[in-house]
mmCIF file with all atom_site columns, C-alpha atoms in Angstrom:
data_model
loop_
_atom_site.group_PDB
_atom_site.id
_atom_site.type_symbol
_atom_site.label_atom_id
_atom_site.label_alt_id
_atom_site.label_comp_id
_atom_site.label_asym_id
_atom_site.label_entity_id
_atom_site.label_seq_id
_atom_site.pdbx_PDB_ins_code
_atom_site.Cartn_x
_atom_site.Cartn_y
_atom_site.Cartn_z
_atom_site.occupancy
_atom_site.B_iso_or_equiv
_atom_site.pdbx_formal_charge
_atom_site.auth_seq_id
_atom_site.auth_comp_id
_atom_site.auth_asym_id
_atom_site.auth_atom_id
_atom_site.pdbx_PDB_model_num
ATOM 1  C CA . VAL A 1 1  ? -12.960 -8.157 22.787  1.00 50.00 ? 1  VAL A CA 1
ATOM 2  C CA . SER A 1 2  ? -13.482 -7.418 26.441  1.00 58.00 ? 2  SER A CA 1
ATOM 3  C CA . SER A 1 3  ? -12.727 -4.048 27.960  1.00 71.00 ? 3  SER A CA 1
ATOM 4  C CA . SER A 1 4  ? -12.680 -2.844 31.531  1.00 80.00 ? 4  SER A CA 1
ATOM 5  C CA . TRP A 1 5  ? -15.849 -0.859 30.880  1.00 80.00 ? 5  TRP A CA 1
ATOM 6  C CA . SER A 1 6  ? -17.836 -3.833 29.594  1.00 78.00 ? 6  SER A CA 1
ATOM 7  C CA . SER A 1 7  ? -18.343 -5.362 33.039  1.00 83.00 ? 7  SER A CA 1
ATOM 8  C CA . SER A 1 8  ? -19.686 -2.128 34.541  1.00 89.00 ? 8  SER A CA 1
ATOM 9  C CA . LEU A 1 9  ? -22.234 -1.413 31.799  1.00 91.00 ? 9  LEU A CA 1
ATOM 10 C CA . PRO A 1 10 ? -25.713 -2.838 31.389  1.00 93.00 ? 10 PRO A CA 1
ATOM 11 C CA . PRO A 1 11 ? -25.629 -5.930 29.144  1.00 92.00 ? 11 PRO A CA 1
ATOM 12 C CA . ALA A 1 12 ? -27.244 -4.152 26.178  1.00 93.00 ? 12 ALA A CA 1
ATOM 13 C CA . LEU A 1 13 ? -24.641 -1.362 26.239  1.00 93.00 ? 13 LEU A CA 1
ATOM 14 C CA . ALA A 1 14 ? -21.787 -3.815 26.785  1.00 91.00 ? 14 ALA A CA 1
ATOM 15 C CA . LYS A 1 15 ? -22.967 -5.802 23.743  1.00 93.00 ? 15 LYS A CA 1
ATOM 16 C CA . LEU A 1 16 ? -23.187 -2.607 21.677  1.00 94.00 ? 16 LEU A CA 1
ATOM 17 C CA . GLY A 1 17 ? -19.691 -1.611 22.814  1.00 93.00 ? 17 GLY A CA 1
ATOM 18 C CA . LYS A 1 18 ? -18.299 -4.973 21.731  1.00 93.00 ? 18 LYS A CA 1
ATOM 19 C CA . GLN A 1 19 ? -19.981 -4.627 18.326  1.00 96.00 ? 19 GLN A CA 1
ATOM 20 C CA . VAL A 1 20 ? -18.555 -1.138 17.874  1.00 96.00 ? 20 VAL A CA 1
ATOM 21 C CA . SER A 1 21 ? -15.115 -2.398 18.884  1.00 94.00 ? 21 SER A CA 1
ATOM 22 C CA . LYS A 1 22 ? -15.298 -5.215 16.308  1.00 96.00 ? 22 LYS A CA 1
ATOM 23 C CA . HIS A 1 23 ? -16.459 -2.731 13.671  1.00 98.00 ? 23 HIS A CA 1
ATOM 24 C CA . ARG A 1 24 ? -13.505 -0.457 14.503  1.00 97.00 ? 24 ARG A CA 1
ATOM 25 C CA . ASP A 1 25 ? -11.084 -3.379 14.176  1.00 97.00 ? 25 ASP A CA 1
ATOM 26 C CA . ARG A 1 26 ? -12.507 -4.339 10.767  1.00 98.00 ? 26 ARG A CA 1
ATOM 27 C CA . ALA A 1 27 ? -12.334 -0.715 9.600   1.00 99.00 ? 27 ALA A CA 1
ATOM 28 C CA . GLN A 1 28 ? -8.703  -0.457 10.709  1.00 98.00 ? 28 GLN A CA 1
ATOM 29 C CA . ALA A 1 29 ? -7.827  -3.664 8.849   1.00 98.00 ? 29 ALA A CA 1
ATOM 30 C CA . ALA A 1 30 ? -9.551  -2.361 5.702   1.00 98.00 ? 30 ALA A CA 1
ATOM 31 C CA . ALA A 1 31 ? -7.685  0.950  5.977   1.00 98.00 ? 31 ALA A CA 1
ATOM 32 C CA . ILE A 1 32 ? -4.347  -0.839 6.319   1.00 98.00 ? 32 ILE A CA 1
ATOM 33 C CA . GLU A 1 33 ? -5.103  -2.960 3.256   1.00 98.00 ? 33 GLU A CA 1
ATOM 34 C CA . ALA A 1 34 ? -6.135  0.137  1.279   1.00 98.00 ? 34 ALA A CA 1
ATOM 35 C CA . MET A 1 35 ? -2.897  1.927  2.206   1.00 98.00 ? 35 MET A CA 1
ATOM 36 C CA . MET A 1 36 ? -0.851  -1.092 1.112   1.00 97.00 ? 36 MET A CA 1
ATOM 37 C CA . GLU A 1 37 ? -2.708  -1.216 -2.210  1.00 97.00 ? 37 GLU A CA 1
ATOM 38 C CA . ALA A 1 38 ? -2.171  2.522  -2.714  1.00 97.00 ? 38 ALA A CA 1
ATOM 39 C CA . SER A 1 39 ? 1.540   2.129  -2.000  1.00 94.00 ? 39 SER A CA 1
ATOM 40 C CA . ILE A 1 40 ? 1.863   -0.740 -4.470  1.00 91.00 ? 40 ILE A CA 1
ATOM 41 C CA . SER A 1 41 ? -0.059  1.252  -7.082  1.00 94.00 ? 41 SER A CA 1
ATOM 42 C CA . GLU A 1 42 ? 2.231   4.252  -6.584  1.00 93.00 ? 42 GLU A CA 1
ATOM 43 C CA . SER A 1 43 ? 5.305   2.040  -7.031  1.00 87.00 ? 43 SER A CA 1
ATOM 44 C CA . LEU A 1 44 ? 3.869   0.626  -10.244 1.00 87.00 ? 44 LEU A CA 1
ATOM 45 C CA . LEU A 1 45 ? 3.119   4.118  -11.557 1.00 91.00 ? 45 LEU A CA 1
ATOM 46 C CA . GLN A 1 46 ? 6.692   5.181  -10.803 1.00 87.00 ? 46 GLN A CA 1
ATOM 47 C CA . CYS A 1 47 ? 8.006   2.142  -12.677 1.00 81.00 ? 47 CYS A CA 1
ATOM 48 C CA . LEU A 1 48 ? 5.798   3.011  -15.648 1.00 85.00 ? 48 LEU A CA 1
ATOM 49 C CA . ALA A 1 49 ? 7.198   6.547  -15.623 1.00 86.00 ? 49 ALA A CA 1
ATOM 50 C CA . VAL A 1 50 ? 10.759  5.189  -15.641 1.00 80.00 ? 50 VAL A CA 1
ATOM 51 C CA . PHE A 1 51 ? 9.839   2.790  -18.462 1.00 80.00 ? 51 PHE A CA 1
ATOM 52 C CA . SER A 1 52 ? 8.391   5.696  -20.434 1.00 84.00 ? 52 SER A CA 1
ATOM 53 C CA . GLU A 1 53 ? 11.637  7.622  -19.958 1.00 80.00 ? 53 GLU A CA 1
ATOM 54 C CA . LEU A 1 54 ? 13.565  4.518  -21.002 1.00 79.00 ? 54 LEU A CA 1
ATOM 55 C CA . ILE A 1 55 ? 11.628  4.263  -24.246 1.00 80.00 ? 55 ILE A CA 1
ATOM 56 C CA . SER A 1 56 ? 12.000  7.946  -25.071 1.00 80.00 ? 56 SER A CA 1
ATOM 57 C CA . SER A 1 57 ? 15.719  8.080  -24.201 1.00 76.00 ? 57 SER A CA 1
ATOM 58 C CA . ALA A 1 58 ? 16.784  4.956  -26.088 1.00 76.00 ? 58 ALA A CA 1
ATOM 59 C CA . LYS A 1 59 ? 19.216  5.862  -28.866 1.00 76.00 ? 59 LYS A CA 1
ATOM 60 C CA . GLN A 1 60 ? 21.153  3.415  -30.986 1.00 76.00 ? 60 GLN A CA 1
ATOM 61 C CA . ASP A 1 61 ? 24.274  5.566  -31.114 1.00 79.00 ? 61 ASP A CA 1
ATOM 62 C CA . ASP A 1 62 ? 24.440  6.039  -27.292 1.00 80.00 ? 62 ASP A CA 1
ATOM 63 C CA . PRO A 1 63 ? 22.707  3.217  -25.390 1.00 78.00 ? 63 PRO A CA 1
ATOM 64 C CA . HIS A 1 64 ? 24.280  4.096  -22.008 1.00 81.00 ? 64 HIS A CA 1
ATOM 65 C CA . PRO A 1 65 ? 21.421  6.339  -20.710 1.00 79.00 ? 65 PRO A CA 1
ATOM 66 C CA . ALA A 1 66 ? 18.832  3.759  -21.714 1.00 78.00 ? 66 ALA A CA 1
ATOM 67 C CA . VAL A 1 67 ? 20.795  1.015  -19.959 1.00 81.00 ? 67 VAL A CA 1
ATOM 68 C CA . GLN A 1 68 ? 20.993  3.149  -16.793 1.00 81.00 ? 68 GLN A CA 1
ATOM 69 C CA . HIS A 1 69 ? 17.242  3.748  -16.918 1.00 77.00 ? 69 HIS A CA 1
ATOM 70 C CA . PHE A 1 70 ? 16.657  0.032  -17.443 1.00 79.00 ? 70 PHE A CA 1
ATOM 71 C CA . LEU A 1 71 ? 18.804  -0.843 -14.428 1.00 84.00 ? 71 LEU A CA 1
ATOM 72 C CA . SER A 1 72 ? 16.894  1.687  -12.339 1.00 80.00 ? 72 SER A CA 1
ATOM 73 C CA . LEU A 1 73 ? 13.596  0.188  -13.461 1.00 76.00 ? 73 LEU A CA 1
ATOM 74 C CA . HIS A 1 74 ? 14.845  -3.329 -12.770 1.00 80.00 ? 74 HIS A CA 1
ATOM 75 C CA . SER A 1 75 ? 15.964  -2.294 -9.294  1.00 83.00 ? 75 SER A CA 1
ATOM 76 C CA . SER A 1 76 ? 12.546  -0.780 -8.566  1.00 77.00 ? 76 SER A CA 1
ATOM 77 C CA . LEU A 1 77 ? 10.751  -3.907 -9.711  1.00 76.00 ? 77 LEU A CA 1
ATOM 78 C CA . THR A 1 78 ? 12.909  -6.306 -7.703  1.00 79.00 ? 78 THR A CA 1
ATOM 79 C CA . LYS A 1 79 ? 12.658  -4.500 -4.356  1.00 75.00 ? 79 LYS A CA 1
ATOM 80 C CA . PRO A 1 80 ? 10.742  -6.541 -1.786  1.00 66.00 ? 80 PRO A CA 1
#
């Protein structure tokens, strides 16, 4: 993690700058992972909402709406 400024600074400041840069990189990686986890959680919550609708809309005399909800849920779960 070398920057153009590191060669012009005193060694102690250059070392501190490198440490701060590494810390920034780790924080960015953690933020990216947190955003991915939040996105996955949101998708799961949406699937649970569709499943809830599926359960409440299921009727023996007219299964078509429940089947459509099921297919929507299945599609959501199988997306990469």
